[in-house]
Tab-separated table of C-alpha atoms and ligand atoms in Angstrom:
chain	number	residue	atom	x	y	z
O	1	UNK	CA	99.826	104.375	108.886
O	2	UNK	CA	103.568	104.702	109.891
O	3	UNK	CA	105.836	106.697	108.285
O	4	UNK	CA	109.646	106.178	107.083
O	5	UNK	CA	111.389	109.645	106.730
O	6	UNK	CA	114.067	108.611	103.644
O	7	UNK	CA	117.198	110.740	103.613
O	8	UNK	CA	117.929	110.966	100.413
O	9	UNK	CA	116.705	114.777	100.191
O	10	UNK	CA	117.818	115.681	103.588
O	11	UNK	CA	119.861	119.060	104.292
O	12	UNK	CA	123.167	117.034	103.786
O	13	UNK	CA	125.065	120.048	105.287
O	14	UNK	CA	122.708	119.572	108.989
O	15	UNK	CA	122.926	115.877	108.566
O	16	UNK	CA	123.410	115.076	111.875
O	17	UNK	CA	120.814	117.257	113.374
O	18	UNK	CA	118.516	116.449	110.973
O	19	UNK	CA	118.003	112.800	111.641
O	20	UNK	CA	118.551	113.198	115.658
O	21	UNK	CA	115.356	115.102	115.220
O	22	UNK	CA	113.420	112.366	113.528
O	23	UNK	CA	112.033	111.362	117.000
O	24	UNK	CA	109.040	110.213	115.889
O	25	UNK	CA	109.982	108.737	112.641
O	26	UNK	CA	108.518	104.546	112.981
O	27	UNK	CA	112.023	103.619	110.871
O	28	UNK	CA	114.817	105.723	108.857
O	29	UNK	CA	114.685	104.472	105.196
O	30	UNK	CA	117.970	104.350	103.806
O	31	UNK	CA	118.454	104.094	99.788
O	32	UNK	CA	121.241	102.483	98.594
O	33	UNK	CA	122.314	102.706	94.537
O	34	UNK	CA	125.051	101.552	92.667
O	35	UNK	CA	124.630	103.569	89.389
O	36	UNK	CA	123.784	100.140	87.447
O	37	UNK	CA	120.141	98.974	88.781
O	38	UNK	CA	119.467	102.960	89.037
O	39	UNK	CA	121.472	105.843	87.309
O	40	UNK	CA	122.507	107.316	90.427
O	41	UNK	CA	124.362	106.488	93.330
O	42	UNK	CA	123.297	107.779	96.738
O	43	UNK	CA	125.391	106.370	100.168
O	44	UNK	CA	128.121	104.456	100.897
O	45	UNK	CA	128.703	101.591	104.078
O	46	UNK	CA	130.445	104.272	106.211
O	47	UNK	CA	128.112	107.374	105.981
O	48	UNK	CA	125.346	104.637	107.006
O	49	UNK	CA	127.567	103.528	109.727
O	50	UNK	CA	127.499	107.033	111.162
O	51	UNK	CA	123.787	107.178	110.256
O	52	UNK	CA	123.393	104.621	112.362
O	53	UNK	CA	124.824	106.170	115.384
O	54	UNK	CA	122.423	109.502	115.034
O	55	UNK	CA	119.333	107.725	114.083
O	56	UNK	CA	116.608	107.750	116.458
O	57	UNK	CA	114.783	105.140	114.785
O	58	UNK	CA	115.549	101.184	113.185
O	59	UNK	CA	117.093	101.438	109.682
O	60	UNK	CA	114.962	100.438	106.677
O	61	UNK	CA	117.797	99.817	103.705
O	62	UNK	CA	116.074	99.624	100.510
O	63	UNK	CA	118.663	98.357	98.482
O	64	UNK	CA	118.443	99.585	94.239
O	65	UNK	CA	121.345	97.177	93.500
O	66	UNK	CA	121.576	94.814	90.258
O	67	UNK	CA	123.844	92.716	92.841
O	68	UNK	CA	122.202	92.910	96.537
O	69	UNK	CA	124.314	89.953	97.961
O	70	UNK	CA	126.863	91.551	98.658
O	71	UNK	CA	125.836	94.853	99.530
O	72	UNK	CA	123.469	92.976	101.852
O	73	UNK	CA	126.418	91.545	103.070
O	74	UNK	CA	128.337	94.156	103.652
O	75	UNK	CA	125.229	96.245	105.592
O	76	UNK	CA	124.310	93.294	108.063
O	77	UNK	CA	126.875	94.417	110.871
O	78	UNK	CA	124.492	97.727	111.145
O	79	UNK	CA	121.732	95.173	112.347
O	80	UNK	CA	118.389	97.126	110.365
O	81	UNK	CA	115.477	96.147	111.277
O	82	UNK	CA	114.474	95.445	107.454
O	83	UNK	CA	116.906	94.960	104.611
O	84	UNK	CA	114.738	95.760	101.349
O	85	UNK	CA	116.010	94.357	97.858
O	86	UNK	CA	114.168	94.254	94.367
O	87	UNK	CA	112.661	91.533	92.388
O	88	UNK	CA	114.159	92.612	89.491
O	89	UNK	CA	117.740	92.008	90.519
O	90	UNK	CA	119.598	89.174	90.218
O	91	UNK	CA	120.800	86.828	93.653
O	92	UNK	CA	117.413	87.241	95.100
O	93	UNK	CA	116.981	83.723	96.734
O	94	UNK	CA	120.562	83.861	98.164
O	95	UNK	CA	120.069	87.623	99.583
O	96	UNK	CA	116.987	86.392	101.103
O	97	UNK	CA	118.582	83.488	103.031
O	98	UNK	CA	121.415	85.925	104.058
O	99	UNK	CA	118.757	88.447	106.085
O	100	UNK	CA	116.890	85.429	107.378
O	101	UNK	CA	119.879	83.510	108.976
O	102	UNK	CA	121.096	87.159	110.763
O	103	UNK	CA	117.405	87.608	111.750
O	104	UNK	CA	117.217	90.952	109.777
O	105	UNK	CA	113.337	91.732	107.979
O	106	UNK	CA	113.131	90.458	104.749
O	107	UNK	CA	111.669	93.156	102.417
O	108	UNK	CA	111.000	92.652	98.414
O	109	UNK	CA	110.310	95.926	96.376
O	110	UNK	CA	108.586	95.965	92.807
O	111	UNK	CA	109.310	98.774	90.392
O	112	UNK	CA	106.284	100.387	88.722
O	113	UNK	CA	106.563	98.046	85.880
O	114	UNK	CA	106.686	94.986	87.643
O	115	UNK	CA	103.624	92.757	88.938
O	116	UNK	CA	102.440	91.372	92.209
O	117	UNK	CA	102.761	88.245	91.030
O	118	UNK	CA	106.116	88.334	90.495
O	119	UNK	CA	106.901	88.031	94.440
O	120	UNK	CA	105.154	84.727	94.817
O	121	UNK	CA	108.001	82.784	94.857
O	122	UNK	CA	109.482	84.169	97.909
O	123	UNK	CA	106.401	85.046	99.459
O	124	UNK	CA	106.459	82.885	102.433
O	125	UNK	CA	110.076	84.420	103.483
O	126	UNK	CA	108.921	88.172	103.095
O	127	UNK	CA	108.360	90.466	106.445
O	128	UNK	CA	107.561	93.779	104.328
O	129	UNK	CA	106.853	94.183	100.228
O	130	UNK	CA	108.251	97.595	99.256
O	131	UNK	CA	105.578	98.951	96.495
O	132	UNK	CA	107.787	101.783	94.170
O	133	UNK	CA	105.130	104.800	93.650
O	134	UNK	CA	107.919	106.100	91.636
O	135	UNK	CA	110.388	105.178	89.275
O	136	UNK	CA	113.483	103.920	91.542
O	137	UNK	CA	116.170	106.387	91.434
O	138	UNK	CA	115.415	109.556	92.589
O	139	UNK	CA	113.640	111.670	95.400
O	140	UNK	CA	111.140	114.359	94.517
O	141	UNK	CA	108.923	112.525	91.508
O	142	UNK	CA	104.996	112.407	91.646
O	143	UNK	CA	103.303	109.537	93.078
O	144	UNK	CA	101.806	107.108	90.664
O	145	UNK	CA	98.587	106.560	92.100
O	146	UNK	CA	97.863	103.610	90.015
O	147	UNK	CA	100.305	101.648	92.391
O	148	UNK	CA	97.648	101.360	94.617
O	149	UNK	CA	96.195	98.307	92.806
O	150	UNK	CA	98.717	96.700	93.708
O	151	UNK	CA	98.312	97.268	97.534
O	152	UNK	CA	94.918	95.759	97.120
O	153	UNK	CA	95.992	92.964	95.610
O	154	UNK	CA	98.575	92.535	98.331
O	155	UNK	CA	95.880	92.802	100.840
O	156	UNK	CA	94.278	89.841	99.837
O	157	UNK	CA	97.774	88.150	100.157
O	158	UNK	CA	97.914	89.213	103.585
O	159	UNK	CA	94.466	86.769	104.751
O	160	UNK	CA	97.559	84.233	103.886
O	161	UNK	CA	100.784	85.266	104.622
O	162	UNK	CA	102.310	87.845	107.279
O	163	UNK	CA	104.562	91.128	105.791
O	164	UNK	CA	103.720	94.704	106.074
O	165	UNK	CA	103.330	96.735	102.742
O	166	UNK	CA	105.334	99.860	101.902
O	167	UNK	CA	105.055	102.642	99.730
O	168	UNK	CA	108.077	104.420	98.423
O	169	UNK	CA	108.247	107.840	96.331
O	170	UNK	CA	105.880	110.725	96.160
O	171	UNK	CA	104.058	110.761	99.337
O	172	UNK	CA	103.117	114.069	100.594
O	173	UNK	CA	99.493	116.147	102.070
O	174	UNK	CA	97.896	114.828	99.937
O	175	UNK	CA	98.751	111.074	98.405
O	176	UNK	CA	99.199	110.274	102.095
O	177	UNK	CA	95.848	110.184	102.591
O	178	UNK	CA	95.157	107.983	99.156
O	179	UNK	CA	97.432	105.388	100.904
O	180	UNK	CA	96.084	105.419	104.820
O	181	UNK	CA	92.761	104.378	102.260
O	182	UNK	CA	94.570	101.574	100.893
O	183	UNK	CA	95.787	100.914	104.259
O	184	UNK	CA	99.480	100.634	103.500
O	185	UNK	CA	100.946	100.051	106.493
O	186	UNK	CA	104.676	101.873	106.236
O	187	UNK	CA	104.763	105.072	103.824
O	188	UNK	CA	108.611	106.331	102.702
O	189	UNK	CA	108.457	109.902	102.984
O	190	UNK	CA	111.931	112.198	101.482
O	191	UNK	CA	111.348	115.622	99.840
O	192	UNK	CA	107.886	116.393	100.777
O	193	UNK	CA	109.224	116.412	104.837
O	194	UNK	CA	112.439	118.075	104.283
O	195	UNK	CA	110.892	120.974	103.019
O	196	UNK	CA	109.057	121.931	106.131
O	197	UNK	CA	110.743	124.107	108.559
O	198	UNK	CA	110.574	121.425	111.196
O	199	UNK	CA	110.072	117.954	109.717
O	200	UNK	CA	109.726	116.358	113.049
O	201	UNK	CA	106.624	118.566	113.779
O	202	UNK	CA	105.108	117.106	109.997
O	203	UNK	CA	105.758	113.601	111.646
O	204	UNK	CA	104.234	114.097	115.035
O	205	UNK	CA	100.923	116.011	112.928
O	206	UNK	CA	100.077	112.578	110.994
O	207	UNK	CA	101.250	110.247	114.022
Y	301	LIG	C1	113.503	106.628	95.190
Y	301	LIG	C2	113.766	106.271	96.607
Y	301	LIG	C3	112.884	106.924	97.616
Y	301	LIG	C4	112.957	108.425	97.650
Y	301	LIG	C5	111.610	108.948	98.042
Y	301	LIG	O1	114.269	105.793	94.399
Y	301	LIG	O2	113.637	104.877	96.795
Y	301	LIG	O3	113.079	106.383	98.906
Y	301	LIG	O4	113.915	108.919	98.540
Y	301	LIG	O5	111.648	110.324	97.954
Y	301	LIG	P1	110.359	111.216	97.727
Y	301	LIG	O6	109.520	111.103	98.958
Y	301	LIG	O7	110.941	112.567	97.533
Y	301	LIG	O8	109.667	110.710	96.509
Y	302	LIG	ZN1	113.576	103.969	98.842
């Protein structure tokens, strides 16, 4: 399993050194809010921008945005390797088209509440599905272990179709280990790294 170090719990005031030292993070997952799809708001285009320039790994932009388009829009010029948006929000079909003709990774995310099912339609456009562990919104809540279901069902998707799955919230020692069972393929991983004294170290341990 690969891991995504998400910065949204990061020491904001050793920013910079913080994610140059992500050497051997597999991507740098990047949350984006607009205080409507999530009651918070996290970064803006031009702290990304600069992101961008001390990251040592592809950006993964998980957009929590009632209105992706545009913000998908307005991210393409940092060329991420995957552009995540959710199911739940509206323009879906046009976002999609928008990665696909810049060649960026289409990624679909599910909140907790929402069902497998309800990716079909786009299914044979998706590169990753983005399964929320938490509620969207905020780093630092407990993993909801009944997710996994869901990563089993997208298994048997996978005999079919070709897209990595994702986990995003609450991974840490120990739920890591619950998804490398389920063989998720990319888990998000925010306040559980920043609090050791040398996150890159946590990374290289569970390479
Ligand atoms: C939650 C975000 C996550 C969050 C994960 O809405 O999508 O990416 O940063 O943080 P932890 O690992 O602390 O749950
Ligand atoms: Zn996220």
């Amino acid at each position: 399993m690969k891991y995504a170090p998400s910065i949204l719990n990061a020491p904001f005031d050793q920013l910079k050194s913080t994610i140059s030292s992500l050497k051997d993070a597999f991507m740098l997952h990047i949350d984006i809010m607009d205080g409507h799809f999530v009651p918070n708001l996290s970064f803006g285009y031009d702290i990304i921008k600069q992101v961008n320039v001390w990251k040592k790994a592809p950006l993964d932009i998980h957009f929590m945005t009632t209105h992706p388009a545009k913000w998908v829009e307005q991210f393409l010029p940092l060329l991420p390797q995957y552009m995540t948006i959710h199911v739940e929000a509206k323009d879906v079909d046009y976002s999609i088209q928008l990665m696909k003709s810049h060649h960026i990774g289409v990624g679909l995310a599910i909140k907790p509440s929402t069902p497998v099912e309800m990716i079909m339609p786009y299914i044979q456009d998706l590169d990753l599905v983005l399964v929320m562990t938490v509620e969207p919104g905020f780093g630092g809540q407990s993993f909801m272990v009944d997710m996994l279901e869901k990563v089993k069902q997208l298994h048997q998707l996978k005999s079919k179709y070709e897209f990595i799955i994702e986990v995003d919230g609450g991974v840490n020692d120990e739920t890591r280990l619950l998804c490398e069972d389920a063989l998720v393929d990319v888990a998000v991983v925010g306040s559980h790294l920043f609090k050791q004294e040398v996150p890159n170290d946590w990374l290289k341990k569970v390479l």
